[in-house]
PDB file of C-alpha atoms in Angstrom:
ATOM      1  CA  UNK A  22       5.399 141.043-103.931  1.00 64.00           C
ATOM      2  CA  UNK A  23       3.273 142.860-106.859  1.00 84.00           C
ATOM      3  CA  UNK A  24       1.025 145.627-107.432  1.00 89.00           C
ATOM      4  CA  UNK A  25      -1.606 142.888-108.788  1.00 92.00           C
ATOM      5  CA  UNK A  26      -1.838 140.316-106.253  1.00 93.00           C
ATOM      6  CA  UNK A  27      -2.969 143.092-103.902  1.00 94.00           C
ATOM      7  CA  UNK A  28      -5.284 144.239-106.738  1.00 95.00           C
ATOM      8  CA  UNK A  29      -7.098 140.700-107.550  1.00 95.00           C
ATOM      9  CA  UNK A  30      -7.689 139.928-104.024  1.00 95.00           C
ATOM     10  CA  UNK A  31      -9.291 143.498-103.490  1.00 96.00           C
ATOM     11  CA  UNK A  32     -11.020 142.591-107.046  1.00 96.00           C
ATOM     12  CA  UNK A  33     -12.493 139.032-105.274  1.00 96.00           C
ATOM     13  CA  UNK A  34     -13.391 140.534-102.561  1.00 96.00           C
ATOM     14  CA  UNK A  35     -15.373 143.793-104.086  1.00 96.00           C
ATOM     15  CA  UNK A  36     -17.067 140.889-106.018  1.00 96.00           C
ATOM     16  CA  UNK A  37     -18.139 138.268-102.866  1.00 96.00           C
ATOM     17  CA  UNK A  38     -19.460 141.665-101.692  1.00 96.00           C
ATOM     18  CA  UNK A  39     -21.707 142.576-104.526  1.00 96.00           C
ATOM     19  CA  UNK A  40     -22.911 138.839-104.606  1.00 96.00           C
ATOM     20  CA  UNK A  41     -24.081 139.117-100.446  1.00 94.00           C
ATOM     21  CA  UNK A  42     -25.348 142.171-101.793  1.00 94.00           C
ATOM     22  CA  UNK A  43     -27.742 141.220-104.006  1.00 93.00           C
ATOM     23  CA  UNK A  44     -28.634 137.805-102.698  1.00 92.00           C
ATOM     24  CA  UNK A  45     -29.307 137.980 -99.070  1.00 90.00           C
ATOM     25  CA  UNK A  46     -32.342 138.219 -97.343  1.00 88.00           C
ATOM     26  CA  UNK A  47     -31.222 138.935 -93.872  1.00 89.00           C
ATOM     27  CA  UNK A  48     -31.032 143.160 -93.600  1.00 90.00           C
ATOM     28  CA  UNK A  49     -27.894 142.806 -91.110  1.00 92.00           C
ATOM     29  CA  UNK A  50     -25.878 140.794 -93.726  1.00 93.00           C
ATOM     30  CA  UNK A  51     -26.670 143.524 -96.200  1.00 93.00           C
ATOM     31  CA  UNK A  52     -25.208 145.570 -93.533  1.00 93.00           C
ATOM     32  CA  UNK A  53     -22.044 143.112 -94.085  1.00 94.00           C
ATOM     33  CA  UNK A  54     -21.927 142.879 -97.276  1.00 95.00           C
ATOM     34  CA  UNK A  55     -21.224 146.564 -97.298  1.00 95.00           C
ATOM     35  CA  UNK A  56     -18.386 146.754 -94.869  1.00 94.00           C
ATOM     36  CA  UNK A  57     -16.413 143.678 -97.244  1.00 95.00           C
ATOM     37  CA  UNK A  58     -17.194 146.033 -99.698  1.00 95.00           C
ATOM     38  CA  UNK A  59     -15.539 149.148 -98.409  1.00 95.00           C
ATOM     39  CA  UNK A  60     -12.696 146.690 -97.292  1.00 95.00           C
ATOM     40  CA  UNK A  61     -11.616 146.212-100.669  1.00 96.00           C
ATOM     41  CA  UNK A  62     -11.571 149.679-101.697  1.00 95.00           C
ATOM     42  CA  UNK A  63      -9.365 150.319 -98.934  1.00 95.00           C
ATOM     43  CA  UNK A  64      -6.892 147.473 -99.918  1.00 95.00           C
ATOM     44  CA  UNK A  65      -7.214 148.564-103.378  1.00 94.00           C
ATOM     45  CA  UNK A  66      -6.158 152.473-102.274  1.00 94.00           C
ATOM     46  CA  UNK A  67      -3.508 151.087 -99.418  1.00 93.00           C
ATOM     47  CA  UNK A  68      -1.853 149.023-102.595  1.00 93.00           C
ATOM     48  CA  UNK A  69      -2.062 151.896-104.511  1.00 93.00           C
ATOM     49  CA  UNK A  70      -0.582 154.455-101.919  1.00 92.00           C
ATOM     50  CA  UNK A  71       2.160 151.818-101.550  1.00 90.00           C
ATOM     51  CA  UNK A  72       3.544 150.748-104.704  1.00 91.00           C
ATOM     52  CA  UNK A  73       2.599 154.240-106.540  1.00 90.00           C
ATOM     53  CA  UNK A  74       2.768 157.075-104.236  1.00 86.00           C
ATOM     54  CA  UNK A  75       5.181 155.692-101.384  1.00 87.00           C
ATOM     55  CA  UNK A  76       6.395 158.751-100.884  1.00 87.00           C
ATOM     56  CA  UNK A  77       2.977 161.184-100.062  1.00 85.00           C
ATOM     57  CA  UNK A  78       0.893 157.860 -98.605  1.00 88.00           C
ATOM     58  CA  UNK A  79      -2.271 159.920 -99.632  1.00 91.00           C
ATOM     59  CA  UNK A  80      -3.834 156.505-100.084  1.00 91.00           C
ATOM     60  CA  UNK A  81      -3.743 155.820 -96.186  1.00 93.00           C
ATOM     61  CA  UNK A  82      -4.651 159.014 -95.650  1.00 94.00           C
ATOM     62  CA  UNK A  83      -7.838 158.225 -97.862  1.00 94.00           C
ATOM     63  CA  UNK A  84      -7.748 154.881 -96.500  1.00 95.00           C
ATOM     64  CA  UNK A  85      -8.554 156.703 -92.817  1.00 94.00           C
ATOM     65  CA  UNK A  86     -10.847 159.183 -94.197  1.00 95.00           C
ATOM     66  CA  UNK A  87     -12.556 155.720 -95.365  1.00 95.00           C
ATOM     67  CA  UNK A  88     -12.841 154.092 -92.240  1.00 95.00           C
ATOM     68  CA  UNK A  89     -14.141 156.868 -90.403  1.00 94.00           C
ATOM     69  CA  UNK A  90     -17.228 156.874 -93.178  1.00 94.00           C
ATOM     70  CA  UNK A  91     -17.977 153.251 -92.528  1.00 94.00           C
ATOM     71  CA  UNK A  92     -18.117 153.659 -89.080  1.00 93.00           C
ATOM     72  CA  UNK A  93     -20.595 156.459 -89.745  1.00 94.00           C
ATOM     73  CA  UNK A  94     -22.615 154.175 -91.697  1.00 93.00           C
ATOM     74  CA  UNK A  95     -22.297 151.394 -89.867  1.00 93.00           C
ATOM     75  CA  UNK A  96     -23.777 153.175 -86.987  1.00 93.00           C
ATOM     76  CA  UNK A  97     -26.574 154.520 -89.179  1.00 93.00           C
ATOM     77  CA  UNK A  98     -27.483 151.452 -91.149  1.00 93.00           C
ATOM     78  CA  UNK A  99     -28.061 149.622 -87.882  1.00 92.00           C
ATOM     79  CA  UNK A 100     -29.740 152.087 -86.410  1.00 92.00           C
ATOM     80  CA  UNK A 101     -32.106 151.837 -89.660  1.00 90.00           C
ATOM     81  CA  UNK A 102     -32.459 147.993 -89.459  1.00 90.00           C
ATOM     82  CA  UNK A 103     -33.577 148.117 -85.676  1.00 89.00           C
ATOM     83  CA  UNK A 104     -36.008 150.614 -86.346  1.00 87.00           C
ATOM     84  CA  UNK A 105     -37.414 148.802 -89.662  1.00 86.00           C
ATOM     85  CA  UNK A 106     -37.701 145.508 -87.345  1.00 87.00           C
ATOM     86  CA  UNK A 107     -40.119 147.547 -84.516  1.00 84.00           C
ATOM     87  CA  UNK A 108     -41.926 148.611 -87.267  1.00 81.00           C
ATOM     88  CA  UNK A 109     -42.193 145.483 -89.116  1.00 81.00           C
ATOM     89  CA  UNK A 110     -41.139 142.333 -87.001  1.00 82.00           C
ATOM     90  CA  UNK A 111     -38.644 140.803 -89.414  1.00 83.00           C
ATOM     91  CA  UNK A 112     -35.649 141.651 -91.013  1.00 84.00           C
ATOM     92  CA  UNK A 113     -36.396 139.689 -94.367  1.00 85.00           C
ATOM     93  CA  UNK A 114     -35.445 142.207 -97.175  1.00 83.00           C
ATOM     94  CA  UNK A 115     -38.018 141.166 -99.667  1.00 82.00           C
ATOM     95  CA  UNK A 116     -40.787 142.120 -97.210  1.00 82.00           C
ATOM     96  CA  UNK A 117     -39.216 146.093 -96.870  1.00 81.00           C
ATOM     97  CA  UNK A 118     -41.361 147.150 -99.468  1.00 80.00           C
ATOM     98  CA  UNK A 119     -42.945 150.276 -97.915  1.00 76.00           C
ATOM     99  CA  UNK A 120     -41.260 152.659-100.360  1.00 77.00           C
ATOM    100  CA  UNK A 121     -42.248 150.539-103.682  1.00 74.00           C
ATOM    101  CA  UNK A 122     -44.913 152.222-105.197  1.00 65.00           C
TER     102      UNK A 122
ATOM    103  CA  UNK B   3       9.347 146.148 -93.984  1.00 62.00           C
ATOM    104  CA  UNK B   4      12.347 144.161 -92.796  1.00 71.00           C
ATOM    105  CA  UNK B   5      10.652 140.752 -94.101  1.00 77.00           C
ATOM    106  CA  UNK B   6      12.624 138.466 -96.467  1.00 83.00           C
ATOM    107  CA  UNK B   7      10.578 138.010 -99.719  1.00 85.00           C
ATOM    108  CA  UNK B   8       9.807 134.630 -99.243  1.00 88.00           C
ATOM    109  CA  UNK B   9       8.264 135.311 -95.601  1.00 91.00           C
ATOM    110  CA  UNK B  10       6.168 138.400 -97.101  1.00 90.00           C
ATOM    111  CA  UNK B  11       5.034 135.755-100.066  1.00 92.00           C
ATOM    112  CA  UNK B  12       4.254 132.634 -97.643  1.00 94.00           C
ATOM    113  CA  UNK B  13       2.085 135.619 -94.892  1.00 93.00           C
ATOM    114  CA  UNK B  14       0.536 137.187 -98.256  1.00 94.00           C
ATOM    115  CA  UNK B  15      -0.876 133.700 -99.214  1.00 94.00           C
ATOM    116  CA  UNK B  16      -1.830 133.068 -96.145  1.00 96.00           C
ATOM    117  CA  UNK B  17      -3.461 136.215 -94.946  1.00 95.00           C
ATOM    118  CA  UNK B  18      -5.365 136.294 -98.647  1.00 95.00           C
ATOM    119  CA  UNK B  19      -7.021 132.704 -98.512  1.00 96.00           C
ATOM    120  CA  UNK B  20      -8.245 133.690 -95.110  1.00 96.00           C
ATOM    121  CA  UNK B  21      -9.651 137.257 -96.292  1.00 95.00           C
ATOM    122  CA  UNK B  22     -11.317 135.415 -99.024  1.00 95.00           C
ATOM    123  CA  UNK B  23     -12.742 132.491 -97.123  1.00 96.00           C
ATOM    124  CA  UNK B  24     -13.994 134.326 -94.122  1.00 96.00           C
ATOM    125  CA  UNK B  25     -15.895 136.730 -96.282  1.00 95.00           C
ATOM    126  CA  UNK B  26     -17.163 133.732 -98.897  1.00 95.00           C
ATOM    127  CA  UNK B  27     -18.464 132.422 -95.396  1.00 95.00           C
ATOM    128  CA  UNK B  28     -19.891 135.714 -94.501  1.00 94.00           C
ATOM    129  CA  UNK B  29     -22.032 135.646 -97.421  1.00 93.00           C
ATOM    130  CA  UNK B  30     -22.665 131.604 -97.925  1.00 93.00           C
ATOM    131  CA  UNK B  31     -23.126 130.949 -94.313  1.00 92.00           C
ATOM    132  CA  UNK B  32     -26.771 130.646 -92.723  1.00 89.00           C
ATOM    133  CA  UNK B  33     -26.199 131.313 -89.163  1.00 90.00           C
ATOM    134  CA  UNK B  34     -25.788 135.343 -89.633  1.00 91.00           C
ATOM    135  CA  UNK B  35     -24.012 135.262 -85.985  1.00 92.00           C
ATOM    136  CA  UNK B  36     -21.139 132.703 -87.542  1.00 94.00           C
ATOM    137  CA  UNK B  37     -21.279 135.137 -90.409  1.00 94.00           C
ATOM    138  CA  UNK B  38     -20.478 137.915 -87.805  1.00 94.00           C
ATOM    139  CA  UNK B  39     -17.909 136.491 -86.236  1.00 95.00           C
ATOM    140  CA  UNK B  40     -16.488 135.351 -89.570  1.00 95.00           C
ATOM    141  CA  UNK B  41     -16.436 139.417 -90.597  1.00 95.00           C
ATOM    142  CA  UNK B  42     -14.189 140.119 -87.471  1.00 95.00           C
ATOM    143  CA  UNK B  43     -11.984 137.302 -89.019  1.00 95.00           C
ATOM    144  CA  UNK B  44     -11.753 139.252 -92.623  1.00 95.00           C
ATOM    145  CA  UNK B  45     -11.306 142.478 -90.816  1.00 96.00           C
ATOM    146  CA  UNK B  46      -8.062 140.783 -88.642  1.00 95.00           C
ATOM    147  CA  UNK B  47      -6.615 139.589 -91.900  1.00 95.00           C
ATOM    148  CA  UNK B  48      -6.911 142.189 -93.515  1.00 95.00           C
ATOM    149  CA  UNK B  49      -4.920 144.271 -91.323  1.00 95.00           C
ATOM    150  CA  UNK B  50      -2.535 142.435 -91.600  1.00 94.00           C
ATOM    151  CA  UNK B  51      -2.394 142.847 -95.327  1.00 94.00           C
ATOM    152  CA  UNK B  52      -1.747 146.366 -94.315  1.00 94.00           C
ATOM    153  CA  UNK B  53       1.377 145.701 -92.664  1.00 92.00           C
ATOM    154  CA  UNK B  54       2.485 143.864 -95.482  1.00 91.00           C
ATOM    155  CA  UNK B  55       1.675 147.289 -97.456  1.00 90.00           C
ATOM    156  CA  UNK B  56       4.253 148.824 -94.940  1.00 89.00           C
ATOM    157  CA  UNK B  57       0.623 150.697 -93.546  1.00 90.00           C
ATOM    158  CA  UNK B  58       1.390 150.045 -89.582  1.00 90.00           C
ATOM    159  CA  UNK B  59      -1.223 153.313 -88.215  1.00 92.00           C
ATOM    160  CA  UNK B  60      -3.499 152.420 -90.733  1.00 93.00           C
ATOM    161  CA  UNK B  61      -3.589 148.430 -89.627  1.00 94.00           C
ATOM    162  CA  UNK B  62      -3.813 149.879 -86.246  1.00 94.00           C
ATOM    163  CA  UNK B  63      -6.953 151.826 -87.073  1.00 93.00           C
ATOM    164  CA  UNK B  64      -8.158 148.903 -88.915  1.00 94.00           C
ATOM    165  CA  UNK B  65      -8.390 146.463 -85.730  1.00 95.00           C
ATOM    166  CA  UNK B  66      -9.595 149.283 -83.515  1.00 94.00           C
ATOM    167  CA  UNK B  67     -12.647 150.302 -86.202  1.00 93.00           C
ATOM    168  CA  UNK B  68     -13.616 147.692 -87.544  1.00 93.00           C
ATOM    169  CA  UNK B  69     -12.976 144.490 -85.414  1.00 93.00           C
ATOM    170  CA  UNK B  70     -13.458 146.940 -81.620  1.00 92.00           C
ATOM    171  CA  UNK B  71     -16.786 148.985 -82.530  1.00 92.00           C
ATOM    172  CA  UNK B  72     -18.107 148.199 -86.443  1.00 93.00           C
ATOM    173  CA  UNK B  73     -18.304 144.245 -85.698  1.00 94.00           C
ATOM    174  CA  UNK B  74     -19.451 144.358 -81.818  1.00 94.00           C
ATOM    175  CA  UNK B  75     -22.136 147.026 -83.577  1.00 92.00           C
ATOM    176  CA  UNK B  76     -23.029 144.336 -85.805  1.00 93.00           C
ATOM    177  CA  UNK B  77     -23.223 141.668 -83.236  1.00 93.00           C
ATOM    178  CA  UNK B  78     -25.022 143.889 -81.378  1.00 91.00           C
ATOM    179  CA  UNK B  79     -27.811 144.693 -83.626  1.00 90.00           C
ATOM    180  CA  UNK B  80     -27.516 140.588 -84.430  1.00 90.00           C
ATOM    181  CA  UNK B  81     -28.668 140.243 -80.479  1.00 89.00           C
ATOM    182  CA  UNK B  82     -31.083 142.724 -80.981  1.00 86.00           C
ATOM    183  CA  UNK B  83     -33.100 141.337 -84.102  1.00 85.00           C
ATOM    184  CA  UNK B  84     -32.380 137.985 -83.821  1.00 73.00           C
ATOM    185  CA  UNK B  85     -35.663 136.534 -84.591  1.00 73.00           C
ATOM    186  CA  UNK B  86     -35.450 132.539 -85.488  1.00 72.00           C
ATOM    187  CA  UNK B  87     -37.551 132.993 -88.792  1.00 72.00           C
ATOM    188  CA  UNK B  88     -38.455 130.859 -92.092  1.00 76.00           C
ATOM    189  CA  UNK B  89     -38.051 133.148 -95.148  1.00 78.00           C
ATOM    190  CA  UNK B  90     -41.074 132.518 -97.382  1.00 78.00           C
ATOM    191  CA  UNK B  91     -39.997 131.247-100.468  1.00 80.00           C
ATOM    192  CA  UNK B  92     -39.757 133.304-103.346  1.00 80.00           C
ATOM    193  CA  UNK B  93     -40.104 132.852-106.707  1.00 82.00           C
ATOM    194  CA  UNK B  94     -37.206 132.255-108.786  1.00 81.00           C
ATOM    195  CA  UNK B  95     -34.560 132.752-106.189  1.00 84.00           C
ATOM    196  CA  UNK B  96     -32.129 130.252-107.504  1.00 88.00           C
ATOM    197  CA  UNK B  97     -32.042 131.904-110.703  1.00 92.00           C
ATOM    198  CA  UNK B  98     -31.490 134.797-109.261  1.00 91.00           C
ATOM    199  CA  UNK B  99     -29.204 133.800-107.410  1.00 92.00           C
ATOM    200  CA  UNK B 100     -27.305 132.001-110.513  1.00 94.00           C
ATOM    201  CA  UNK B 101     -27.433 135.274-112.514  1.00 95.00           C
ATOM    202  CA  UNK B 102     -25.558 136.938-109.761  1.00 94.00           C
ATOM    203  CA  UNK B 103     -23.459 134.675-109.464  1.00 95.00           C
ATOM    204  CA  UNK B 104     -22.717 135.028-113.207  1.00 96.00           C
ATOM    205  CA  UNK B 105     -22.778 138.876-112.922  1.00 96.00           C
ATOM    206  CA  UNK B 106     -20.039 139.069-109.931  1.00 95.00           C
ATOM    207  CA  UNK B 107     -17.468 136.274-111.768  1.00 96.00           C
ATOM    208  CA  UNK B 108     -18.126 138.336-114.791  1.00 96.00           C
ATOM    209  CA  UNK B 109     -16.957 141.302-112.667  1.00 96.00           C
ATOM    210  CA  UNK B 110     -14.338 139.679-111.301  1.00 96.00           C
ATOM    211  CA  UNK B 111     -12.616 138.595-114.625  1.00 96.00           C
ATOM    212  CA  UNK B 112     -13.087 141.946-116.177  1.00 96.00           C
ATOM    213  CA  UNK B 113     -11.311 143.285-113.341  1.00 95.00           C
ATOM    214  CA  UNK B 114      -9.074 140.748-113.247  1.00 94.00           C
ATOM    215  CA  UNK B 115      -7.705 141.419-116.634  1.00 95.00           C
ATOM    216  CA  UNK B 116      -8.016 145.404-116.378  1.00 94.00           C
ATOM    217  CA  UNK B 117      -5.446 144.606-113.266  1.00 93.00           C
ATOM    218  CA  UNK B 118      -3.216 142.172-115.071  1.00 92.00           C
ATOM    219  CA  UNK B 119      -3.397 144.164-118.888  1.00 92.00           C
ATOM    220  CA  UNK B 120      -2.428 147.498-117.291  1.00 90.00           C
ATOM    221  CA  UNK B 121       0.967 148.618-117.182  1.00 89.00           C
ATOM    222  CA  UNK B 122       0.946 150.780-113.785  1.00 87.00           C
ATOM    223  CA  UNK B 123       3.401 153.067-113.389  1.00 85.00           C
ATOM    224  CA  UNK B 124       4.977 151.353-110.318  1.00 85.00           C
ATOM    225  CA  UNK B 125       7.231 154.133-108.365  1.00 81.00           C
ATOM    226  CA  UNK B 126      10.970 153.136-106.793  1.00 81.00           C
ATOM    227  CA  UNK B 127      11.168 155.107-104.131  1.00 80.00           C
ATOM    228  CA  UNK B 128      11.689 153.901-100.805  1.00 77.00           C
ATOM    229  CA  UNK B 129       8.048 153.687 -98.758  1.00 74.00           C
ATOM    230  CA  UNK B 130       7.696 155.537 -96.380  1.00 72.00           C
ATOM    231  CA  UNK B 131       7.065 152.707 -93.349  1.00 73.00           C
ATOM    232  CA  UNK B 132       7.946 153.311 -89.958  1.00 79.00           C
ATOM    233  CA  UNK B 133       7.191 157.491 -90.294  1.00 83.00           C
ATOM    234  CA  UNK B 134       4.032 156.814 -92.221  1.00 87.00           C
ATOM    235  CA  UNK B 135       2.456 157.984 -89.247  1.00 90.00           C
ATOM    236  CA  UNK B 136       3.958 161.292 -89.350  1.00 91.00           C
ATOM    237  CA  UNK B 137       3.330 161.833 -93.055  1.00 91.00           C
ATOM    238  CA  UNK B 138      -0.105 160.554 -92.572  1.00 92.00           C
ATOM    239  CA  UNK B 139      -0.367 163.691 -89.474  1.00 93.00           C
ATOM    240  CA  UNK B 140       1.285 166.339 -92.069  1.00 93.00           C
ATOM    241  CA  UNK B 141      -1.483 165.461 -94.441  1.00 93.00           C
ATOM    242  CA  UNK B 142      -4.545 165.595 -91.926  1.00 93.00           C
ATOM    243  CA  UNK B 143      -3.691 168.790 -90.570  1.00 94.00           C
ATOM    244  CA  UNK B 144      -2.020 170.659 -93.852  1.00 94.00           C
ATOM    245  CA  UNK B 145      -3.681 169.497 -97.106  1.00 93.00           C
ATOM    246  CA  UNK B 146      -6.623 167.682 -95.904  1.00 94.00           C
ATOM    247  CA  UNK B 147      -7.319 169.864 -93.223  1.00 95.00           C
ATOM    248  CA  UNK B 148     -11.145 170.709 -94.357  1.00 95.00           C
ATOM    249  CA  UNK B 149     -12.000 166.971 -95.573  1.00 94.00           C
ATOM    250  CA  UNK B 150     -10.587 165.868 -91.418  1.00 94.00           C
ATOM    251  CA  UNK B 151     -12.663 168.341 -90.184  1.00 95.00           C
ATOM    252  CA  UNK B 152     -15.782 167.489 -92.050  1.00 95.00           C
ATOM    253  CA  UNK B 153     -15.131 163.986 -91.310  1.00 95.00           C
ATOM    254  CA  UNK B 154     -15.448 165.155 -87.160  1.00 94.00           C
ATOM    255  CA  UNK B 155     -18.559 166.916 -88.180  1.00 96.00           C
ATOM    256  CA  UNK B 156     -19.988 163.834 -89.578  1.00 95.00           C
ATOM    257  CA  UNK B 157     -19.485 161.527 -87.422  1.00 94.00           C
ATOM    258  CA  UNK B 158     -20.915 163.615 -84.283  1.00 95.00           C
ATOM    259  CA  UNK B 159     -24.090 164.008 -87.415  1.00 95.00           C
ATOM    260  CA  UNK B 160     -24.119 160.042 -87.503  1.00 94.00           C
ATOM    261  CA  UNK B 161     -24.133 159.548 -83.986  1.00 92.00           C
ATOM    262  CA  UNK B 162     -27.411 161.705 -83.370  1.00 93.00           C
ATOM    263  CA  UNK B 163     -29.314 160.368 -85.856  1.00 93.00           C
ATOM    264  CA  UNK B 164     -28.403 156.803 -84.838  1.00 91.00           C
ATOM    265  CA  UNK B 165     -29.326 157.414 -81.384  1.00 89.00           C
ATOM    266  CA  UNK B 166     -32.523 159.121 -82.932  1.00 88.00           C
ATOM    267  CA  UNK B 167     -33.253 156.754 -85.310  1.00 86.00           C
ATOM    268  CA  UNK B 168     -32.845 153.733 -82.916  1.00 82.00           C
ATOM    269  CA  UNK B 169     -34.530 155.221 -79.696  1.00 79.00           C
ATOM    270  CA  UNK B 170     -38.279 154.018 -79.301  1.00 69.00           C
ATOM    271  CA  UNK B 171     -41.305 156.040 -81.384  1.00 62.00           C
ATOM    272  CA  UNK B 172     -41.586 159.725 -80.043  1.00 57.00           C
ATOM    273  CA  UNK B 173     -45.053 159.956 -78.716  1.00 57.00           C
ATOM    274  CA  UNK B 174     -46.493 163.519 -78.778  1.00 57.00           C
ATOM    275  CA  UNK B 175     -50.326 163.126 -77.080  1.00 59.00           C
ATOM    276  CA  UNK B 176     -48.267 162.617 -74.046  1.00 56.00           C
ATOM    277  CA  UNK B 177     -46.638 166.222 -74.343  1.00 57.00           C
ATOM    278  CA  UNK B 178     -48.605 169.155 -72.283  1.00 58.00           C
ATOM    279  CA  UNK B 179     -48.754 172.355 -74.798  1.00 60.00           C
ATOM    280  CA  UNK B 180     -47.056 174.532 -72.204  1.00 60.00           C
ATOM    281  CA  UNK B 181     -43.922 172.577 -71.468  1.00 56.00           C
ATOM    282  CA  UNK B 182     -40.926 173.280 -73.178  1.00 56.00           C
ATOM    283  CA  UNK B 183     -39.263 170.839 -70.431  1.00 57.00           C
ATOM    284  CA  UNK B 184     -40.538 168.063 -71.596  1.00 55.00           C
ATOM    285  CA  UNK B 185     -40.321 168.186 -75.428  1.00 52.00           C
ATOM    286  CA  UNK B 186     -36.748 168.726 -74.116  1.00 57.00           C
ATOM    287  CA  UNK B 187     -36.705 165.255 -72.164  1.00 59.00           C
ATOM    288  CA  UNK B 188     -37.580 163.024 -75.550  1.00 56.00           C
ATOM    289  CA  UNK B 189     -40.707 160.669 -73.634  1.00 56.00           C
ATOM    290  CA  UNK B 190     -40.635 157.171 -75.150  1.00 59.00           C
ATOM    291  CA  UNK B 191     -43.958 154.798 -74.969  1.00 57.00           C
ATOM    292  CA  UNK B 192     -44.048 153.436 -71.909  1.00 57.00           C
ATOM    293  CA  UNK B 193     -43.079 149.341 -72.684  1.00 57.00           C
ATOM    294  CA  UNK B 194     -44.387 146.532 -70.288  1.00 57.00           C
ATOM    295  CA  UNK B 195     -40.887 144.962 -69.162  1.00 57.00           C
ATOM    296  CA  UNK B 196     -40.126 141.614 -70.145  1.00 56.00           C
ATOM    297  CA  UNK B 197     -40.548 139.249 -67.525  1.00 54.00           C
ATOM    298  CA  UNK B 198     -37.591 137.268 -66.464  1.00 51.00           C
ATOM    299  CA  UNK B 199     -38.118 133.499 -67.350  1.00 52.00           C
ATOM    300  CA  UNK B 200     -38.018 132.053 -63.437  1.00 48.00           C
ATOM    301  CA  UNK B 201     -41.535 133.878 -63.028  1.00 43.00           C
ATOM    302  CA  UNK B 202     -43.521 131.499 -64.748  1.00 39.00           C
TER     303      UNK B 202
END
């Protein structure tokens, strides 16, 4: 097992997230999109703390500090989309335009 | 890790394809509740990557976060917004589309050959597996005692304003300009209920 099999599929995945990113249109898949996101920094830190550091493991350490974050977000994100829908009765992201000039 | 290389190559592959699949079908898939579900499947596999990065607390934390309250938050809020709807059609969305497409594999290989070019400085000590826990409880508490404890703060910071955020609009005409008491009790709009569907 290598350093860089752990590193391309982190890579792939960072990438599928960037593309649901950009490209949906449903707010909670944004949401989604996101968390696969913040899933491959944490594989890409986890590979790191174990073929680099194995003796400190300040990568899991990170890795935790990580998780706790998306939860955080998670939670607020959500919250965010509900309240968006009462106020606008959809969740289609090209009609969130209240901020744009 | 007591695994024989070959096991640890043959679980690798097979945990990988099914990170990668569930989360192409997480964002390729038009049902968003398949999409969901498909998330708790990239979350599962992923864990067990961790294992196979000798991470057992962290793969632990994984299945408990993620898959036990981030995904059942997600299908939650999936329940709650689920409106059947037609997107209206915009212009030039499968250009768009392409030219993120284009941008992400473009990503990807860059990546890709920043991983593969580098010469990383790949350490031979032994990991520290089954007591990763411990080291990972000497960090928290020695040299990361201030980022653990902001962490706490945050999260209690998240959960108020989630339950603020989400809680119906505050409506003030209904406040009397003596009472503390109620400004303290948080009134909501009074909503008609939903009527059950045998009444009609």
């Amino acid at each position: 097992m290598q350093l860089q099999y752990f590193l391309l599929i982190a890579a792939a995945l960072f990438c599928i997230g960037v593309f649901g990113l950009v490209t949906s249109r449903n707010a909670v898949r944004v949401l989604m999109s996101i968390e696969l996101m913040l899933n491959a920094v944490n594989l890409n830190l986890m590979a790191f703390s174990n073929y680099v550091d194995p003796k400190e493991i300040k990568g899991q350490v990170f890795t935790t500090f990580i998780i706790a974050i998306a939860a955080a977000e998670a939670a607020v994100g959500l919250a965010i989309v509900l309240a968006i829908y009462r106020n606008r009765d959809t969740v289609d992201m090209e009609q969130f335009n209240l901020l744009k000039w | 890790m007591n695994l024989a290389e070959g096991v640890q190559i043959v679980s690798f592959g097979i945990l990988a394809a099914a990170v990668l699949i569930s989360a192409l079908g997480v964002v390729l898939l038009k049902n968003v509740v398949y999409s969901a579900f498909l998330l708790g499947g990239s979350f599962i596999s992923m864990a067990g990557l961790y294992f196979l990065l000798n991470a057992d607390f962290v793969a632990a934390a994984q299945v408990l976060v993620y898959v036990g309250a981030i995904n059942v938050l997600i299908l939650f809020a999936i329940m709650l917004v689920n409106k059947q709807e037609e997107y209206a059609v915009v212009k030039g969305a499968g250009v768009r589309q392409v030219a993120t497409a284009l941008v992400c594999l473009g990503l990807f290989a860059l990546l890709g050959t920043m991983v593969v070019s580098t010469p990383w400085a790949i350490s031979s000590v032994t990991p520290a597996g089954d007591g990763s826990i411990v080291t990972i409880g000497i960090h928290f508490f020695t040299d990361f005692l201030l980022p653990f404890e902001l962490v706490s703060v945050l999260l209690l910071i998240a959960l108020v304003g989630a339950i603020v955020l989400a809680r119906r609009e505050f409506v003030p005409e209904n406040l009397s300009p003596s009472g503390e008491d109620e400004a303290l009790m948080l009134p909501e709009r009074p909503r008609e209920m939903v009527s059950s569907r045998d009444d009609k």
